[in-house]
XYZ file of C-alpha atoms in Angstrom:
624
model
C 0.000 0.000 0.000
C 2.844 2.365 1.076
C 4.437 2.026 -2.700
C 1.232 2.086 -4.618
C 1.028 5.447 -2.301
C 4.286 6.715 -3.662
C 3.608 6.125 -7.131
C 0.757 7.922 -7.283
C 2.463 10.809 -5.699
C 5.160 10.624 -8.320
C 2.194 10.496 -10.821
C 0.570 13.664 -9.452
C 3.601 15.820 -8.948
C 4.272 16.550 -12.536
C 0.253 17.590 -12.988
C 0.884 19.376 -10.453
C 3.506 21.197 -11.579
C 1.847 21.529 -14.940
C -1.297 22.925 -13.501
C 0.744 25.829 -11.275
C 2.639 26.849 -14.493
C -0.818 27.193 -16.518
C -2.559 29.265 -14.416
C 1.091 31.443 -14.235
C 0.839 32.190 -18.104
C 1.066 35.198 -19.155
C -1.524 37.050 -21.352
C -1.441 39.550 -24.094
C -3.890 41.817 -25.528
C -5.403 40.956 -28.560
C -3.318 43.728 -30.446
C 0.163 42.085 -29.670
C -0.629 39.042 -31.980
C 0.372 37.214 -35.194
C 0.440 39.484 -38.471
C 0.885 43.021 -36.464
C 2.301 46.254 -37.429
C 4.376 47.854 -34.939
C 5.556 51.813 -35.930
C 9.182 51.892 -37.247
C 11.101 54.941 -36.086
C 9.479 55.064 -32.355
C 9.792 54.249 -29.260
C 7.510 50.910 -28.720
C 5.873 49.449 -25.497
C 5.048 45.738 -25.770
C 2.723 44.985 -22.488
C 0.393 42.070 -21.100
C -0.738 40.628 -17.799
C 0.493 37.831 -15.500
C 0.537 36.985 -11.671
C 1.984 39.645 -9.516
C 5.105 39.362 -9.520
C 5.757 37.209 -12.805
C 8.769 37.406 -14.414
C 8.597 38.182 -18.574
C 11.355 37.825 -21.153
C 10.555 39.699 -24.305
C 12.679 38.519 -27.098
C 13.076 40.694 -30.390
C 15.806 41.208 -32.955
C 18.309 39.670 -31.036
C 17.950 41.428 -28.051
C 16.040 40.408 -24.672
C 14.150 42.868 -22.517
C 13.253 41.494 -19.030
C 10.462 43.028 -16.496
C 7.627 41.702 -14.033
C 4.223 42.292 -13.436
C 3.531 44.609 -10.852
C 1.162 44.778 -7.788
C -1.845 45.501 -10.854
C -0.678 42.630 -12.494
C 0.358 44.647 -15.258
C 3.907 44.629 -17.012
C 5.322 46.548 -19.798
C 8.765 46.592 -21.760
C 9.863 49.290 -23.675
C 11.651 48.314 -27.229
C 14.013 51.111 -29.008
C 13.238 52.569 -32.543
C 12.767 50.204 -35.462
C 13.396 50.492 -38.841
C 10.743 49.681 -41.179
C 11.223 45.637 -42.159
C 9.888 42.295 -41.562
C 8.536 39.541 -41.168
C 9.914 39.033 -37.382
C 8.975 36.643 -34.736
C 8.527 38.052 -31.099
C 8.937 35.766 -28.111
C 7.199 36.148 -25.123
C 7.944 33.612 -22.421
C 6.480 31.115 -23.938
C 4.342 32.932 -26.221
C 5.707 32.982 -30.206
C 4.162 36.026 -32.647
C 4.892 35.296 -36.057
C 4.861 37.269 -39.331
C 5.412 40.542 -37.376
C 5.744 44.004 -39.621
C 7.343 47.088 -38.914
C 5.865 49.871 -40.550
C 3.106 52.784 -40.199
C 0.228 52.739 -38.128
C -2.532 54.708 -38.493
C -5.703 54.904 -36.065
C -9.060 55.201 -38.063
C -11.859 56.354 -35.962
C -15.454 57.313 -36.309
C -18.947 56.106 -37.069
C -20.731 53.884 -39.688
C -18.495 55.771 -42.761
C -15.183 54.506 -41.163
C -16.726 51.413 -40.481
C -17.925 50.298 -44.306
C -17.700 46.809 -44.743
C -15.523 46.576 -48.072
C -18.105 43.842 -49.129
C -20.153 46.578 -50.125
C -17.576 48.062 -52.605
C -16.649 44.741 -54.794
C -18.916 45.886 -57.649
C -17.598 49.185 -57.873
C -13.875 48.205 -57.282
C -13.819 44.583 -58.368
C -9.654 44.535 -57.762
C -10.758 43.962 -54.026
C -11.567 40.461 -55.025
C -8.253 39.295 -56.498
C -6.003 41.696 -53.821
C -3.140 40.263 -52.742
C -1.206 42.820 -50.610
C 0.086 41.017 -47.740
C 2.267 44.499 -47.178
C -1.162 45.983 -45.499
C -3.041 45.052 -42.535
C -6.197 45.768 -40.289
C -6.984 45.211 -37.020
C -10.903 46.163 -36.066
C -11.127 46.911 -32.190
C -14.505 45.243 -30.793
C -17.250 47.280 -29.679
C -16.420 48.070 -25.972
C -19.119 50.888 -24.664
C -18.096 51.489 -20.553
C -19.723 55.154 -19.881
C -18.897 54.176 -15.952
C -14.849 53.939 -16.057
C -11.969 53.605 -18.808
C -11.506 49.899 -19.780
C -7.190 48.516 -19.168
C -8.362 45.894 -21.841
C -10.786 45.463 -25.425
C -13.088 42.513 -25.553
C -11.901 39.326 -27.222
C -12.262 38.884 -30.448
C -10.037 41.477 -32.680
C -7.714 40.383 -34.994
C -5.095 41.278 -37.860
C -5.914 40.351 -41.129
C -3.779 41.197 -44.156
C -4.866 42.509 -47.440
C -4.813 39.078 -49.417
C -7.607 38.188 -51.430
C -8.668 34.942 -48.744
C -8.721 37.734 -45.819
C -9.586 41.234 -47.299
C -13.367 40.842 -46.511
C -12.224 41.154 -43.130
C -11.359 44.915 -43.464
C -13.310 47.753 -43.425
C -13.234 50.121 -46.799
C -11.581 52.867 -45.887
C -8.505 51.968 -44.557
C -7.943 49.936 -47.182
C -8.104 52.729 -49.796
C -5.816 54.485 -47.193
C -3.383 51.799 -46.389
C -3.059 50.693 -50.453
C -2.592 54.971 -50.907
C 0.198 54.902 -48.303
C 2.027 51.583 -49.168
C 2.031 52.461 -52.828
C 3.887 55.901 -52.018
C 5.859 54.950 -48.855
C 6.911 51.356 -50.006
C 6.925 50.797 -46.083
C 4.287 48.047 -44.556
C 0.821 49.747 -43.196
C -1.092 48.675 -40.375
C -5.192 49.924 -39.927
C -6.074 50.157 -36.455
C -9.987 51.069 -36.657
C -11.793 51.745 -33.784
C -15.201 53.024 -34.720
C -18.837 52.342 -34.198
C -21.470 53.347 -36.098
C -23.981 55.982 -35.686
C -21.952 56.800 -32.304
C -21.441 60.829 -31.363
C -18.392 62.131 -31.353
C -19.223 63.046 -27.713
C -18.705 59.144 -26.649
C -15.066 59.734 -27.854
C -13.980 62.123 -25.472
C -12.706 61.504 -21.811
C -14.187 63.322 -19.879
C -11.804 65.324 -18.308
C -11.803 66.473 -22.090
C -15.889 67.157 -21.697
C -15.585 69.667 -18.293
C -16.617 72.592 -20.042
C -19.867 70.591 -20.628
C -21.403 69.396 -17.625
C -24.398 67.651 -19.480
C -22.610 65.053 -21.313
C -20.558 64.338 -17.291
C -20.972 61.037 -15.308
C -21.544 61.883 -11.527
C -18.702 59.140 -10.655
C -19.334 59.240 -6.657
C -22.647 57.972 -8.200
C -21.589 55.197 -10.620
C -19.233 53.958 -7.390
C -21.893 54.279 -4.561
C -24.550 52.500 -6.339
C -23.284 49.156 -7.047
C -22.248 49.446 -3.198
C -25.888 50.626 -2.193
C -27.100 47.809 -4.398
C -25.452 45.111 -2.565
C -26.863 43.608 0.474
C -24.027 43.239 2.473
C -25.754 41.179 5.030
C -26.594 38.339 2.481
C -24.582 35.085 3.580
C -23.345 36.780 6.522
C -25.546 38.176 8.829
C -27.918 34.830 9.245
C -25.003 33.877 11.146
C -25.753 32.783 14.696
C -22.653 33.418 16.582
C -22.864 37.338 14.686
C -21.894 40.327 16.862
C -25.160 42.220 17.002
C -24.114 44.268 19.971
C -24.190 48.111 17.802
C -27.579 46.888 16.049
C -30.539 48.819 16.742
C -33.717 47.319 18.080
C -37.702 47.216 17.036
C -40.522 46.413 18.914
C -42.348 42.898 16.771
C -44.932 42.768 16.283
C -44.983 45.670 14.792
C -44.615 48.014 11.604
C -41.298 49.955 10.756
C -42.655 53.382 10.245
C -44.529 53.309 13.914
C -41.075 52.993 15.317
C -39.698 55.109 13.379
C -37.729 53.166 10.618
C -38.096 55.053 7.546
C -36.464 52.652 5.401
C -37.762 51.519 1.640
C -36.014 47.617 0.824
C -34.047 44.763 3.057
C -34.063 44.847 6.655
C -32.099 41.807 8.746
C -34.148 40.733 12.085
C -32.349 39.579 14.608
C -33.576 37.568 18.252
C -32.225 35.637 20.366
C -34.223 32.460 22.147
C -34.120 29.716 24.669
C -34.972 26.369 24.229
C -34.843 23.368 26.919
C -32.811 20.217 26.879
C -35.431 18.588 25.473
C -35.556 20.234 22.207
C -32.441 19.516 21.855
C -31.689 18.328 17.669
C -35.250 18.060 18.185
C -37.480 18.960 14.914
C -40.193 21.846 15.680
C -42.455 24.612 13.406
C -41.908 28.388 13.619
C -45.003 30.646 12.721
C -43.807 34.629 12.219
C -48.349 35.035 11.646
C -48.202 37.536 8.725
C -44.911 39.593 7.373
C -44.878 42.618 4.903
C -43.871 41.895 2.007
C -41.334 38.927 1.061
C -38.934 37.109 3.806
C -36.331 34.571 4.132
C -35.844 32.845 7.993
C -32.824 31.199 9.700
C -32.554 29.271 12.585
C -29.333 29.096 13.649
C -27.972 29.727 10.728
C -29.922 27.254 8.490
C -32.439 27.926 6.309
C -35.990 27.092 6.896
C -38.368 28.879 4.717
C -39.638 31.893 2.403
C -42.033 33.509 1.034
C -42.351 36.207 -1.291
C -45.525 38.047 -1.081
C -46.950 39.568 1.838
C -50.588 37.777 2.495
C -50.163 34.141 3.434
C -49.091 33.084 7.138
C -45.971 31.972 7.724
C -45.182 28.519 9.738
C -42.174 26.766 8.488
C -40.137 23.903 9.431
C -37.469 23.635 11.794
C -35.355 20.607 10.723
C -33.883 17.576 13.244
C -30.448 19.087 13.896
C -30.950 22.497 14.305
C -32.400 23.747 17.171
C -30.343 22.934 20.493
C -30.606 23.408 24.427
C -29.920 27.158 25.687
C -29.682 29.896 23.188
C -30.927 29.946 20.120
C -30.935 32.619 17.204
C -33.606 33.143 14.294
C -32.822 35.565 11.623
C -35.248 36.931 9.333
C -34.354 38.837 6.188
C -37.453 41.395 5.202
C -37.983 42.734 1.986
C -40.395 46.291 1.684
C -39.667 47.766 -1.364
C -42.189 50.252 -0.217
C -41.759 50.768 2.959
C -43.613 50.487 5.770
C -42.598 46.532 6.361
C -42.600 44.930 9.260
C -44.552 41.942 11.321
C -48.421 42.099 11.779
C -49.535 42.686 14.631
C -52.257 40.253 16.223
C -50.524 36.980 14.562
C -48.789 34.512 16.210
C -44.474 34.888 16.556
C -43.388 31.512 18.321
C -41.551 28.217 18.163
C -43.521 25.359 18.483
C -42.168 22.063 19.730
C -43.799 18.900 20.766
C -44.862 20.166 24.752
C -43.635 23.637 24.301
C -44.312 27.086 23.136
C -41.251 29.886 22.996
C -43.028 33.258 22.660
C -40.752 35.647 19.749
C -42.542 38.870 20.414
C -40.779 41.405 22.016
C -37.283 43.520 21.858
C -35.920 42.317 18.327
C -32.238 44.053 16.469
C -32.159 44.936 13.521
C -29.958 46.237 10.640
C -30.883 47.569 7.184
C -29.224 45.376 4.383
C -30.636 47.436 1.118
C -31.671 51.220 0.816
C -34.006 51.226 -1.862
C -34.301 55.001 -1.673
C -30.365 55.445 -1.408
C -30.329 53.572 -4.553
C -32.902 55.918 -6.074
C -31.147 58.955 -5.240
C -28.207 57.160 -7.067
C -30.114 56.007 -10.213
C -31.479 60.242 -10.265
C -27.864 61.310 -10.203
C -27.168 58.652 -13.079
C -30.524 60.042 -15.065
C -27.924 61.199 -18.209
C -25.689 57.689 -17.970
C -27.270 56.938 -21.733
C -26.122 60.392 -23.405
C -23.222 60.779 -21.063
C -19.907 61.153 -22.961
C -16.632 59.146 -22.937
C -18.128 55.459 -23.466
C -15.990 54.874 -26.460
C -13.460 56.406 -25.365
C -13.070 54.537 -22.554
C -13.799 51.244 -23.992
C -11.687 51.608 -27.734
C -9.136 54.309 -27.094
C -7.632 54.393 -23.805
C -6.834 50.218 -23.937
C -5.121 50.886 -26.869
C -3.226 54.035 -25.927
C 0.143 51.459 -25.778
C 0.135 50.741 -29.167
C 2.283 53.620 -30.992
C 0.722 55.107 -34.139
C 1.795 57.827 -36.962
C -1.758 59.526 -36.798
C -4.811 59.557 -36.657
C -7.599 59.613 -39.225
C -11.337 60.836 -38.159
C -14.493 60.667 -40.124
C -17.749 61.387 -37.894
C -20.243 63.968 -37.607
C -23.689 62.460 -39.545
C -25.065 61.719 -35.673
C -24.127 65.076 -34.593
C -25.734 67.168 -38.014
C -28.714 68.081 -35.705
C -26.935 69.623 -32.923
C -24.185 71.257 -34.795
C -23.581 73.857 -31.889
C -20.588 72.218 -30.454
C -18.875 70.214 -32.619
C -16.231 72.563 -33.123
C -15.335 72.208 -29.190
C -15.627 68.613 -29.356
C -13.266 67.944 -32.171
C -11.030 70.413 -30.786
C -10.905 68.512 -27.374
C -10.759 65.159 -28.835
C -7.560 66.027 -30.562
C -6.031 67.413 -27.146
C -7.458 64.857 -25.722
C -5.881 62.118 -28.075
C -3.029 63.591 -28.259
C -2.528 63.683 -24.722
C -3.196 60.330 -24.503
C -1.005 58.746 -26.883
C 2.224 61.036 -24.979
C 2.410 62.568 -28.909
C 1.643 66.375 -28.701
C 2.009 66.866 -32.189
C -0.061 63.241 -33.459
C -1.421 64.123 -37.015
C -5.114 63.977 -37.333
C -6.054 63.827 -40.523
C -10.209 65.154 -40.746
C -12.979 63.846 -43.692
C -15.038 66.426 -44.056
C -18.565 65.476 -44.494
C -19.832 64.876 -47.803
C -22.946 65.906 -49.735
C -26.208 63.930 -48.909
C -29.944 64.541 -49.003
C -32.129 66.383 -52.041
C -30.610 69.114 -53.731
C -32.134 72.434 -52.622
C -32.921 75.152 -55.324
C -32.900 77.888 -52.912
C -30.017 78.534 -50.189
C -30.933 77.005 -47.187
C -29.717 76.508 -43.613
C -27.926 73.267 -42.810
C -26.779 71.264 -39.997
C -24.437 69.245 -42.522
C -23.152 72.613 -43.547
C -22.538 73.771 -40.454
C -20.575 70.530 -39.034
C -18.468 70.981 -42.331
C -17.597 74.650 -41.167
C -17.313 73.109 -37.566
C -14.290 70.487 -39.459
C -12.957 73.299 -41.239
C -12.317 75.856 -38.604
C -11.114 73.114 -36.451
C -8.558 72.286 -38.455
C -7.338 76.219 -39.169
C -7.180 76.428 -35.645
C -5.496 73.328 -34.391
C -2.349 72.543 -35.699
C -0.757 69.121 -37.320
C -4.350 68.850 -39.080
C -5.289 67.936 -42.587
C -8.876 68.130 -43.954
C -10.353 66.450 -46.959
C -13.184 67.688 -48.803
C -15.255 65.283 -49.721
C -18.912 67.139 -50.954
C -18.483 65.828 -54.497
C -18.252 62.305 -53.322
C -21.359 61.589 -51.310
C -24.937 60.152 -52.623
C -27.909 62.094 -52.060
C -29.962 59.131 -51.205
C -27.310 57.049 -49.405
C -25.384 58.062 -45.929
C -23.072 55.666 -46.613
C -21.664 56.905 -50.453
C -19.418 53.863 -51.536
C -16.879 56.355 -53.098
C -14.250 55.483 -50.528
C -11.202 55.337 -52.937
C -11.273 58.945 -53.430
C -11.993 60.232 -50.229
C -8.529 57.783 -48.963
C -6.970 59.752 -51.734
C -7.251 63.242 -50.629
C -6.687 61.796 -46.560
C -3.300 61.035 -47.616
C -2.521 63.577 -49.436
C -2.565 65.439 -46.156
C -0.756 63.084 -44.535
C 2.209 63.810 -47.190
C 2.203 67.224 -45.757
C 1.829 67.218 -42.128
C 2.988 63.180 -41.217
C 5.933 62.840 -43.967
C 6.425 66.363 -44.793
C 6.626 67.009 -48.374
C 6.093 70.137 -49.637
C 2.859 70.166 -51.704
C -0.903 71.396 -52.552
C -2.749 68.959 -50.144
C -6.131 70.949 -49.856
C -8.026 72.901 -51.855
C -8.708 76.997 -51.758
C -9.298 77.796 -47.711
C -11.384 80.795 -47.296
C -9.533 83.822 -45.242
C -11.080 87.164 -45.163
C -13.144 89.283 -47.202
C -14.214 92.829 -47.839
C -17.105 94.577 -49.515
C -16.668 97.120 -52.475
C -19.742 98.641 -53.177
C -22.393 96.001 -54.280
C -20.152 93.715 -54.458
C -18.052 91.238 -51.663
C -14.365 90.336 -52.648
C -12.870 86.843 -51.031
C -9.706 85.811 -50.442
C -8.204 82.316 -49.860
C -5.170 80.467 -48.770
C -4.221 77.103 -50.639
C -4.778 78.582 -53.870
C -2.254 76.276 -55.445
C -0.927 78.138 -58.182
C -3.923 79.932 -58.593
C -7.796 79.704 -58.368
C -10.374 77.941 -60.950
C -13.339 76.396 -62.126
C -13.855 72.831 -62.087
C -16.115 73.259 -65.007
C -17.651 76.456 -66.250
C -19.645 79.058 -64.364
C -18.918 78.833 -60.691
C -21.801 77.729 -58.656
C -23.327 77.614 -55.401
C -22.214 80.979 -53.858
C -25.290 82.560 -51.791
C -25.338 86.654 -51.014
C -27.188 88.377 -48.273
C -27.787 92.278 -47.652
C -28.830 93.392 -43.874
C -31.951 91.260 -44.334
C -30.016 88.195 -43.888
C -32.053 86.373 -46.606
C -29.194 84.693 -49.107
C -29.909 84.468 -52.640
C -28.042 82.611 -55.192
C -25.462 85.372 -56.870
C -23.044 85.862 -59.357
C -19.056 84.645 -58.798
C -16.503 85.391 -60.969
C -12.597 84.683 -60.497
C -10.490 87.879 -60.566
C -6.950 87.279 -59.677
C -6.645 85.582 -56.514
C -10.010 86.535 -55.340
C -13.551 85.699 -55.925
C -15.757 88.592 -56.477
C -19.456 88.131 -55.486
C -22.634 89.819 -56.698
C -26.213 90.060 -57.025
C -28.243 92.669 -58.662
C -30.970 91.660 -55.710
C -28.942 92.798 -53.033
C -27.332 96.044 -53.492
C -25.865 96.649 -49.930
C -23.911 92.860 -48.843
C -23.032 91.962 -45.902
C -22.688 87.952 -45.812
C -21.315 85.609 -48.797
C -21.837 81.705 -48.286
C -20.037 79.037 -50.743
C -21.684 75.303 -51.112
C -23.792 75.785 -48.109
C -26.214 73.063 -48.012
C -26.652 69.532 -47.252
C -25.968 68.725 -50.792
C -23.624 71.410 -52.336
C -22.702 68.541 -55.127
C -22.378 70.853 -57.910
C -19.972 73.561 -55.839
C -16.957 73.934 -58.696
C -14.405 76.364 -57.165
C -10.929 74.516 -57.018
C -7.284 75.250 -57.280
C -4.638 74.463 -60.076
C -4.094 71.399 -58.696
C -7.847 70.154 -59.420
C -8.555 70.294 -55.281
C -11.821 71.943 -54.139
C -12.356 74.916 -51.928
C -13.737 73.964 -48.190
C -17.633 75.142 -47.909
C -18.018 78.609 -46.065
C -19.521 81.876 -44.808
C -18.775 85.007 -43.909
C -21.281 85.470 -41.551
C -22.335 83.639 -37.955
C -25.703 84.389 -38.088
């Protein structure tokens, strides 16, 4: 017996051992996986999680980089800059990533537009189907919406796929246009890291420390902590127990109902009285009857539990099994539930023990403790009334996990959910680049802006627009913040379809701001942006930056330029190209004070552009 003993000890240990070291793995996030792109020419963080404590060997390009988790469980290495080059394997431990690209990264954010399934584009752009780019990669982060607290991780489930023809329905359109555009110039590998949701505000996006200035869109966070607290009974499990130090709880007369002795309390109250039973009941069985309770209880003898009920109208009498009661002190506990208010134990009704020859009489001083506050909780749940159109849920859930993972810029197209509150946008995008930037340790990050393009029914008279007016939101946001590109886009769009297919294009123009203010070449990225104006006589003179060599028509008579007099009522005018300047007319208005250019939902047909074929941004020189 002793040696069969042995031997299955010897048997064990291994499993044993094997077991320990499992649970001891480390783990990665999803974005440190086969097929990434890391960003050449940076400093890189490579992180993860293990046991507190854990030691971690990262392994790459012939050098080793040692570290430990920390009390969080968290652990980090930092790698030098790479050049651009691959495929590499990276060891982790145990852990091998293959096929491993160094290259540029660029984070694509936004709504449904940035999230385009390139399924949808095959018919228009049939090469998709036979692509075979393995160069190019895309990594889509998985919806993650925590309005309550930033997120240290992204769900499960995100993967990088590369641009061959058995993986590239995998990507979204977009930044494949844009990582094809920027491989094809750059000759370096591209990695799309899109974190977007559709028909999200750009609100969601924003920390909010970033969203101070406006104290609607703010979680009360002493609120979201407090009410899971308030919400949990903290006597469940624990305060059924008989040998419990009730000594600080307060005491009711039963029967009796809680607001007649004052206990103003709405939800779970814990009962608490002590008994005496006589040798002879001793692991005896016996029946307890509590006559009527308001609303729903639970009771304990002694710990155990003997019955429930969870309505307020029948009487209660439940069994006390064999083993439970026993000579000298006894305890019953009995958990009350009053949503309400105004619980408590009926007066009138029998509250005893009932053995074989013997009656113990429960009424009398009883203790008690309140388990759950229902109205606490409600004065939670009123502070938490804007938790739905709070800000920062994205944000916390698909930006600030990822804020490890280096990347060249960023690339933002968003602002169809926000067309009918226009009012702010300008702050917002403002703040999310600060924010972003701020984030990522990288005060210069380029953000590269697609401006919205045209959608909805032409209209044959100027009109007012909340499209237009998130385009001028874009625009100015990009004048005034600097390391910003914006592509114009209104020529692009489908009148009947928020989601114009035309993604090719739009990728086109993105990059060609990135050439100027990521790689920076010198060159016409943008078309004409307005600058200042001035009237002579009936007529209002612009002036424009980005003129590229000079200004032009991108075929014939230039349209959709509106003119207003002190009225304030536009009507569509006359524009002609003189110089460097447009001048602007109408023989309706003979006194103007406000000019407007492809202000509308759908300014499609808008035709001023530079020499280098780029069109001007929509504007106006009012801010009525």
């Amino acid at each position: 017996m002793q040696n069969s003993a042995h031997r299955l000890l010897w048997t064990l240990v291994p499993l044993l051992l094997w077991t320990v070291n499992l649970s001891a793995k480390i783990r990665l996030p999803a974005l440190i996986s086969d097929k990434m792109v890391l960003q050449r020419d940076i400093d890189l963080r490579i992180w993860g999680w293990a046991d507190v404590g854990e030691k971690v060997t990262v392994r790459f390009q012939g050098e080793h980089y040692y570290t430990e988790a920390g009390n969080d469980g968290k652990w980090f290495v930092s790698l030098p800059p790479q050049a651009a080059g691959g495929p590499y394997i990276m060891e982790v431990n145990e852990i091998v990533i293959r096929d491993i690209l160094i290259g540029d990264v660029w984070l694509a954010s936004g709504q449904s537009n940035m999230e385009t399934p390139i399924a949808r584009l095959t018919h228009r752009y049939p090469e998709i189907n036979v692509s075979n780019n393995h160069m190019i990669r895309h990594f889509k982060v998985p919806t993650q919406n925590t309005v309550e607290s930033v997120q240290e991780d992204i769900p499960a489930g995100g993967k990088w796929y590369s641009a061959v023809a058995s993986e590239v329905m995998n990507w979204t359109a977009l930044a494949y246009f844009y990582a094809q555009e920027a491989y094809h110039h750059t000759k370096v590998p591209v990695g799309m890291l899109v974190s977007s949701l559709g028909g999200s505000a750009i609100e969601s996006w924003i920390s909010q420390e970033h969203l101070r200035e406006f104290p609607h869109l703010l979680v009360d966070q002493v609120a979201v902590d407090s009410l899971p607290k308030a919400m949990q009974d903290p006597g469940a499990g624990k305060w059924t127990n008989p040998n419990l130090d009730d000594t600080h709880w307060k005491t009711m007369t039963v029967p009796g109902r809680w607001r007649s002795q004052g206990i103003h309390t709405k939800g779970v109250i814990y009962f608490r009285k002590e008994f005496e039973m006589p040798g002879s009941m001793d692991g005896r069985h016996a029946r307890i009857r509590l006559g009527m309770l308001i609303d729903s209880d639970s009771v304990f003898v002694n710990g155990h539990f003997v019955g429930s009920t969870s309505y307020m109208y029948p009487p209660r009498e439940y069994h006390i099994p064999v083993g439970v009661l026993r000579a000298g002190k006894n305890n019953i506990t009995v958990q009350l539930t009053a949503k309400n208010g105004n619980g408590g134990f009926v007066e009138d009704k029998p509250y005893k023990v009932i053995g074989d020859d013997i009656e113990v009489d429960l009424s009398g001083e009883w203790k008690y403790q309140v388990g759950v506050d229902v109205d606490e909780i409600a004065v939670y749940r009123t502070r938490l009334q804007n938790i739905k159109t709070a800000g920062s849920g994205l944000y916390n859930g698909m930006i600030y996990p990822i804020r490890d993972y280096r990347v060249r810029g960023a690339i933002w197209y968003q602002g169809e959910t926000n067309a009918g509150r226009p009012q702010h946008y300008q702050a917002y995008l403002e703040s999310l680049m600060r924010n972003w930037r701020e984030l990522y340790r990288a005060p210069e990050l380029p953000f590269l802006i697609v401006q919205l393009p045209n959608h909805l029914k032409k209209s044959e008279k100027p009109e007012e627009s909340g499209w237009a007016e998130i385009r001028e939101a874009q625009f100015k946001a990009t004048q005034r913040v600097p390391n910003t590109a914006l592509a114009v886009t209104y020529d692009v769009g489908e009148w009947n379809d928020i989601h114009p297919l035309n993604k090719k294009d739009i990728a086109h123009r993105l990059f060609l701001g990135a050439r100027k203010v990521s790689f920076g070449e010198k060159l016409i990225s943008s078309g004409p942006m307005y600058q200042k104006m001035k009237i002579d006589g009936d007529k209002m003179v612009l002036y424009f930056t980005e003129i590229g060599g000079g200004l032009q028509s991108k075929d014939g008579v230039l349209r959709h330029f509106a003119i207003a007099g002190e009225d304030q009522k536009f009507v569509w005018a006359n524009a002609v190209i003189t110089g460097n300047t447009v001048v602007v007319s109408s023989p309706e208005v003979k006194k103007p004070v406000g000019v407007r250019y492809a202000w509308s939902s759908n300014p499609e047909d808008a035709n001023l552009e530079n020499k280098a074929g780029l069109l001007a941004s929509p504007f106006r020189t009012d801010n009525w």
